[in-house]
Structures are given as structure tokens and as C-alpha cells.
Amino acid sequence: MPTIPPCPQCSLENTYPDGENFVCADCGYEWPQAAQASSETAQVVRDGNGNRLADGDTVVVIKDLKVKGSSIPLKQGTVIKNIRLVEDDAEHIEGHSDKIKGLVLKTCFLRKA
């Protein structure tokens, strides 16, 4: 059984489901249950320091990394600009460095610039 969220308007927890909506008994605010389901499934991607990442962000590599298919390692401090989040995977991002194109990197080795 899904948990019933607190009211987004008054933040009190005296809410109940009513058909396809949630209703707050204190302030009378109603909101659709579908909105709650979509926010629960939204993917949150975080870097090695816990900062939230989004498409287009710039990140910095925090550890020297070996790159498969390349003889050039990715050095600590390398800047990756304009990243793309991998759909349905909160642990990886895609991006390009100056020397290596088409990288897929684990977020635990990155920090937001």
C-alpha cells in the first residue's frame, strides 16, 4: 500500500485518499494521486559529494580513471562540460572531455563544478 503524503499546501499529515485525489482534512486542499506517483519515480542523480546533477551541468573528475578503449587516462581535475544524464540510471552520466569523446562516467568519481 502506498504511503499517503503530507499536504503540499499546509504540510500537515492529516490527509486521505478520495477517489483519484488526495485530500487534506485540515485545509481542504486536493491534489491528484498521479502527481504524487510521478514525483516518486523521478530520478535524482547526485555527484560524489551529494550535489544534485542535471543535464548541461559541468563536472570535475575527482580521481584518475582508466578509460576502456583508450590509452589516455582521464586525470584528476579534468573538466567535463555539458553532461547528459543517462535515462533510468542514476549512477552514470554521458559527456565529452577535450581529448576523449563519448564518455560514460560513474557519478561517484565526479563533483559538480
Short mmCIF file of N, CA and C in Angstrom, two decimals:
data_model
loop_
_atom_site.label_atom_id
_atom_site.label_comp_id
_atom_site.label_asym_id
_atom_site.label_seq_id
_atom_site.Cartn_x
_atom_site.Cartn_y
_atom_site.Cartn_z
N MET A 1 0.84 -1.18 0.00
CA MET A 1 0.00 0.00 0.00
C MET A 1 0.89 1.25 0.00
N PRO A 2 0.63 2.19 -0.91
CA PRO A 2 1.45 3.39 -0.95
C PRO A 2 1.19 4.27 0.26
N THR A 3 2.22 4.99 0.67
CA THR A 3 2.07 5.88 1.80
C THR A 3 1.34 7.15 1.35
N ILE A 4 0.59 7.71 2.25
CA ILE A 4 -0.15 8.93 1.95
C ILE A 4 0.74 10.11 2.32
N PRO A 5 1.03 10.98 1.35
CA PRO A 5 1.96 12.09 1.60
C PRO A 5 1.31 13.20 2.41
N PRO A 6 2.12 14.06 3.03
CA PRO A 6 1.57 15.23 3.70
C PRO A 6 1.04 16.23 2.67
N CYS A 7 0.23 17.14 3.11
CA CYS A 7 -0.35 18.15 2.24
C CYS A 7 0.73 19.07 1.68
N PRO A 8 0.79 19.28 0.35
CA PRO A 8 1.80 20.17 -0.21
C PRO A 8 1.53 21.64 0.09
N GLN A 9 0.30 21.98 0.49
CA GLN A 9 -0.01 23.37 0.76
C GLN A 9 0.28 23.76 2.21
N CYS A 10 -0.21 22.96 3.17
CA CYS A 10 -0.02 23.31 4.58
C CYS A 10 0.99 22.41 5.29
N SER A 11 1.46 21.37 4.64
CA SER A 11 2.46 20.40 5.11
C SER A 11 2.03 19.60 6.34
N LEU A 12 0.74 19.55 6.63
CA LEU A 12 0.24 18.71 7.71
C LEU A 12 -0.02 17.31 7.18
N GLU A 13 0.03 16.32 8.06
CA GLU A 13 -0.07 14.93 7.62
C GLU A 13 -1.47 14.35 7.76
N ASN A 14 -2.47 15.16 8.00
CA ASN A 14 -3.85 14.70 8.13
C ASN A 14 -4.51 14.65 6.76
N THR A 15 -4.03 13.74 5.89
CA THR A 15 -4.55 13.61 4.53
C THR A 15 -5.10 12.22 4.32
N TYR A 16 -5.96 12.11 3.30
CA TYR A 16 -6.57 10.81 2.98
C TYR A 16 -6.85 10.74 1.49
N PRO A 17 -6.90 9.51 0.94
CA PRO A 17 -7.25 9.37 -0.48
C PRO A 17 -8.76 9.45 -0.67
N ASP A 18 -9.17 10.08 -1.76
CA ASP A 18 -10.58 10.19 -2.11
C ASP A 18 -10.71 10.04 -3.61
N GLY A 19 -11.02 8.83 -4.06
CA GLY A 19 -11.09 8.57 -5.49
C GLY A 19 -9.70 8.65 -6.10
N GLU A 20 -9.52 9.57 -7.05
CA GLU A 20 -8.23 9.74 -7.70
C GLU A 20 -7.44 10.90 -7.13
N ASN A 21 -7.88 11.46 -6.02
CA ASN A 21 -7.21 12.60 -5.39
C ASN A 21 -6.82 12.29 -3.96
N PHE A 22 -5.87 13.07 -3.45
CA PHE A 22 -5.60 13.13 -2.02
C PHE A 22 -6.27 14.39 -1.50
N VAL A 23 -6.78 14.33 -0.28
CA VAL A 23 -7.47 15.47 0.32
C VAL A 23 -6.86 15.74 1.69
N CYS A 24 -6.63 17.03 1.98
CA CYS A 24 -6.15 17.44 3.30
C CYS A 24 -7.36 17.79 4.15
N ALA A 25 -7.51 17.11 5.29
CA ALA A 25 -8.65 17.35 6.17
C ALA A 25 -8.53 18.69 6.89
N ASP A 26 -7.33 19.22 7.02
CA ASP A 26 -7.13 20.47 7.75
C ASP A 26 -7.44 21.71 6.91
N CYS A 27 -6.86 21.78 5.70
CA CYS A 27 -7.05 22.98 4.89
C CYS A 27 -8.00 22.77 3.71
N GLY A 28 -8.36 21.51 3.41
CA GLY A 28 -9.29 21.23 2.33
C GLY A 28 -8.64 21.17 0.95
N TYR A 29 -7.33 21.26 0.87
CA TYR A 29 -6.64 21.22 -0.42
C TYR A 29 -6.72 19.82 -1.02
N GLU A 30 -6.95 19.74 -2.34
CA GLU A 30 -7.00 18.46 -3.05
C GLU A 30 -5.95 18.47 -4.15
N TRP A 31 -5.26 17.32 -4.36
CA TRP A 31 -4.29 17.19 -5.44
C TRP A 31 -4.35 15.76 -5.96
N PRO A 32 -4.04 15.57 -7.24
CA PRO A 32 -4.17 14.24 -7.86
C PRO A 32 -3.11 13.25 -7.35
N GLN A 33 -3.53 12.00 -7.22
CA GLN A 33 -2.59 10.96 -6.80
C GLN A 33 -1.56 10.70 -7.88
N ALA A 34 -1.89 10.92 -9.15
CA ALA A 34 -0.94 10.71 -10.25
C ALA A 34 0.26 11.64 -10.12
N ALA A 35 0.06 12.84 -9.61
CA ALA A 35 1.18 13.77 -9.42
C ALA A 35 2.14 13.23 -8.38
N GLN A 36 1.63 12.60 -7.35
CA GLN A 36 2.48 12.01 -6.32
C GLN A 36 3.27 10.84 -6.89
N ALA A 37 2.64 10.01 -7.70
CA ALA A 37 3.32 8.85 -8.28
C ALA A 37 4.45 9.29 -9.21
N SER A 38 4.23 10.34 -10.00
CA SER A 38 5.28 10.78 -10.92
C SER A 38 6.45 11.40 -10.17
N SER A 39 6.20 12.08 -9.05
CA SER A 39 7.31 12.66 -8.30
C SER A 39 8.11 11.59 -7.57
N GLU A 40 7.49 10.47 -7.22
CA GLU A 40 8.20 9.38 -6.56
C GLU A 40 9.12 8.67 -7.53
N THR A 41 8.74 8.61 -8.80
CA THR A 41 9.53 7.90 -9.79
C THR A 41 10.57 8.79 -10.44
N ALA A 42 10.57 10.08 -10.15
CA ALA A 42 11.55 10.99 -10.74
C ALA A 42 12.95 10.60 -10.27
N GLN A 43 13.86 10.56 -11.20
CA GLN A 43 15.23 10.13 -10.92
C GLN A 43 16.04 11.30 -10.39
N VAL A 44 16.77 11.08 -9.32
CA VAL A 44 17.66 12.09 -8.77
C VAL A 44 19.09 11.58 -8.93
N VAL A 45 19.90 12.35 -9.64
CA VAL A 45 21.30 11.98 -9.89
C VAL A 45 22.17 12.89 -9.04
N ARG A 46 23.06 12.29 -8.25
CA ARG A 46 23.92 13.07 -7.36
C ARG A 46 25.38 12.73 -7.64
N ASP A 47 26.25 13.73 -7.44
CA ASP A 47 27.68 13.52 -7.63
C ASP A 47 28.30 12.87 -6.40
N GLY A 48 29.61 12.74 -6.37
CA GLY A 48 30.31 12.10 -5.26
C GLY A 48 30.17 12.85 -3.95
N ASN A 49 29.87 14.14 -3.99
CA ASN A 49 29.68 14.94 -2.78
C ASN A 49 28.22 15.07 -2.38
N GLY A 50 27.30 14.50 -3.15
CA GLY A 50 25.89 14.56 -2.82
C GLY A 50 25.14 15.71 -3.47
N ASN A 51 25.79 16.48 -4.35
CA ASN A 51 25.13 17.57 -5.04
C ASN A 51 24.30 17.03 -6.19
N ARG A 52 23.15 17.63 -6.41
CA ARG A 52 22.25 17.18 -7.46
C ARG A 52 22.79 17.60 -8.83
N LEU A 53 22.78 16.68 -9.79
CA LEU A 53 23.24 16.94 -11.15
C LEU A 53 22.05 17.02 -12.10
N ALA A 54 22.20 17.85 -13.13
CA ALA A 54 21.17 17.99 -14.16
C ALA A 54 21.84 18.03 -15.52
N ASP A 55 21.04 17.84 -16.57
CA ASP A 55 21.57 17.93 -17.93
C ASP A 55 22.19 19.31 -18.14
N GLY A 56 23.36 19.33 -18.79
CA GLY A 56 24.02 20.58 -19.09
C GLY A 56 24.99 21.07 -18.02
N ASP A 57 25.06 20.41 -16.89
CA ASP A 57 25.99 20.80 -15.83
C ASP A 57 27.43 20.54 -16.24
N THR A 58 28.35 21.16 -15.52
CA THR A 58 29.77 20.92 -15.69
C THR A 58 30.27 20.20 -14.45
N VAL A 59 31.05 19.12 -14.64
CA VAL A 59 31.57 18.33 -13.53
C VAL A 59 33.09 18.21 -13.66
N VAL A 60 33.73 17.85 -12.54
CA VAL A 60 35.18 17.67 -12.49
C VAL A 60 35.46 16.26 -11.98
N VAL A 61 36.42 15.59 -12.60
CA VAL A 61 36.82 14.24 -12.20
C VAL A 61 37.64 14.35 -10.91
N ILE A 62 37.32 13.53 -9.89
CA ILE A 62 38.00 13.64 -8.59
C ILE A 62 39.08 12.57 -8.39
N LYS A 63 39.26 11.68 -9.38
CA LYS A 63 40.23 10.60 -9.26
C LYS A 63 40.71 10.23 -10.66
N ASP A 64 41.99 9.88 -10.80
CA ASP A 64 42.49 9.40 -12.09
C ASP A 64 41.73 8.14 -12.49
N LEU A 65 41.25 8.09 -13.74
CA LEU A 65 40.46 6.96 -14.21
C LEU A 65 41.06 6.40 -15.49
N LYS A 66 41.10 5.07 -15.57
CA LYS A 66 41.48 4.41 -16.81
C LYS A 66 40.24 4.39 -17.70
N VAL A 67 40.46 4.64 -18.99
CA VAL A 67 39.36 4.68 -19.94
C VAL A 67 39.46 3.48 -20.85
N LYS A 68 38.42 2.66 -20.88
CA LYS A 68 38.42 1.49 -21.77
C LYS A 68 38.44 1.96 -23.21
N GLY A 69 39.27 1.31 -24.02
CA GLY A 69 39.35 1.64 -25.43
C GLY A 69 40.24 2.82 -25.74
N SER A 70 40.94 3.34 -24.74
CA SER A 70 41.82 4.48 -24.95
C SER A 70 43.10 4.29 -24.14
N SER A 71 44.21 4.75 -24.68
CA SER A 71 45.47 4.65 -23.94
C SER A 71 45.68 5.88 -23.06
N ILE A 72 44.81 6.87 -23.21
CA ILE A 72 44.92 8.11 -22.44
C ILE A 72 44.06 7.99 -21.18
N PRO A 73 44.66 8.13 -19.99
CA PRO A 73 43.84 8.11 -18.77
C PRO A 73 43.13 9.46 -18.59
N LEU A 74 42.04 9.44 -17.85
CA LEU A 74 41.31 10.66 -17.50
C LEU A 74 41.86 11.13 -16.17
N LYS A 75 42.58 12.24 -16.17
CA LYS A 75 43.30 12.71 -14.98
C LYS A 75 42.36 13.43 -14.01
N GLN A 76 42.76 13.41 -12.75
CA GLN A 76 42.04 14.15 -11.72
C GLN A 76 42.03 15.63 -12.10
N GLY A 77 40.88 16.27 -11.95
CA GLY A 77 40.74 17.69 -12.29
C GLY A 77 40.26 17.94 -13.70
N THR A 78 40.08 16.88 -14.51
CA THR A 78 39.58 17.05 -15.87
C THR A 78 38.14 17.55 -15.82
N VAL A 79 37.84 18.57 -16.62
CA VAL A 79 36.51 19.17 -16.65
C VAL A 79 35.69 18.51 -17.75
N ILE A 80 34.50 18.09 -17.40
CA ILE A 80 33.54 17.53 -18.36
C ILE A 80 32.39 18.52 -18.43
N LYS A 81 32.21 19.17 -19.59
CA LYS A 81 31.17 20.19 -19.75
C LYS A 81 29.95 19.61 -20.43
N ASN A 82 28.82 20.22 -20.14
CA ASN A 82 27.56 19.90 -20.81
C ASN A 82 27.23 18.41 -20.74
N ILE A 83 27.12 17.88 -19.52
CA ILE A 83 26.84 16.46 -19.34
C ILE A 83 25.39 16.14 -19.71
N ARG A 84 25.14 14.87 -19.95
CA ARG A 84 23.79 14.36 -20.18
C ARG A 84 23.54 13.23 -19.20
N LEU A 85 22.38 13.22 -18.57
CA LEU A 85 22.03 12.15 -17.65
C LEU A 85 21.59 10.94 -18.44
N VAL A 86 21.97 9.76 -17.98
CA VAL A 86 21.57 8.52 -18.63
C VAL A 86 20.17 8.16 -18.12
N GLU A 87 19.26 7.95 -19.03
CA GLU A 87 17.87 7.65 -18.66
C GLU A 87 17.80 6.34 -17.89
N ASP A 88 17.05 6.31 -16.81
CA ASP A 88 16.82 5.14 -15.95
C ASP A 88 18.10 4.63 -15.29
N ASP A 89 19.10 5.48 -15.11
CA ASP A 89 20.34 5.08 -14.45
C ASP A 89 20.90 6.28 -13.69
N ALA A 90 20.76 6.26 -12.37
CA ALA A 90 21.19 7.39 -11.54
C ALA A 90 22.68 7.34 -11.21
N GLU A 91 23.40 6.32 -11.65
CA GLU A 91 24.81 6.19 -11.32
C GLU A 91 25.74 6.56 -12.47
N HIS A 92 25.24 6.89 -13.65
CA HIS A 92 26.08 7.19 -14.80
C HIS A 92 25.65 8.48 -15.48
N ILE A 93 26.63 9.18 -16.09
CA ILE A 93 26.36 10.33 -16.94
C ILE A 93 27.15 10.16 -18.23
N GLU A 94 26.76 10.89 -19.26
CA GLU A 94 27.49 10.89 -20.52
C GLU A 94 28.08 12.27 -20.74
N GLY A 95 29.25 12.32 -21.36
CA GLY A 95 29.88 13.61 -21.63
C GLY A 95 31.12 13.46 -22.49
N HIS A 96 31.78 14.59 -22.74
CA HIS A 96 32.98 14.64 -23.56
C HIS A 96 34.05 15.43 -22.82
N SER A 97 35.28 14.95 -22.86
CA SER A 97 36.41 15.75 -22.39
C SER A 97 37.08 16.35 -23.62
N ASP A 98 38.14 17.12 -23.41
CA ASP A 98 38.84 17.73 -24.55
C ASP A 98 39.47 16.69 -25.47
N LYS A 99 39.99 15.60 -24.89
CA LYS A 99 40.72 14.60 -25.66
C LYS A 99 39.91 13.35 -25.97
N ILE A 100 38.91 13.02 -25.14
CA ILE A 100 38.16 11.77 -25.30
C ILE A 100 36.68 12.10 -25.46
N LYS A 101 36.09 11.62 -26.54
CA LYS A 101 34.68 11.87 -26.82
C LYS A 101 33.86 10.63 -26.46
N GLY A 102 32.61 10.82 -26.12
CA GLY A 102 31.71 9.71 -25.87
C GLY A 102 31.97 8.97 -24.58
N LEU A 103 32.22 9.69 -23.50
CA LEU A 103 32.49 9.06 -22.20
C LEU A 103 31.19 8.73 -21.47
N VAL A 104 31.19 7.62 -20.78
CA VAL A 104 30.14 7.30 -19.82
C VAL A 104 30.85 7.12 -18.49
N LEU A 105 30.52 7.97 -17.52
CA LEU A 105 31.24 8.00 -16.25
C LEU A 105 30.31 7.74 -15.08
N LYS A 106 30.86 7.09 -14.05
CA LYS A 106 30.12 6.87 -12.81
C LYS A 106 30.11 8.18 -12.02
N THR A 107 28.97 8.52 -11.45
CA THR A 107 28.84 9.79 -10.74
C THR A 107 29.64 9.83 -9.44
N CYS A 108 30.02 8.68 -8.89
CA CYS A 108 30.78 8.68 -7.64
C CYS A 108 32.19 9.21 -7.85
N PHE A 109 32.67 9.31 -9.09
CA PHE A 109 34.01 9.83 -9.38
C PHE A 109 33.98 11.26 -9.85
N LEU A 110 32.85 11.95 -9.67
CA LEU A 110 32.68 13.30 -10.17
C LEU A 110 32.22 14.23 -9.06
N ARG A 111 32.50 15.53 -9.25
CA ARG A 111 31.92 16.54 -8.39
C ARG A 111 31.46 17.68 -9.26
N LYS A 112 30.40 18.34 -8.84
CA LYS A 112 29.84 19.44 -9.62
C LYS A 112 30.79 20.62 -9.57
N ALA A 113 31.01 21.25 -10.72
CA ALA A 113 31.93 22.41 -10.78
C ALA A 113 31.19 23.69 -10.44
#
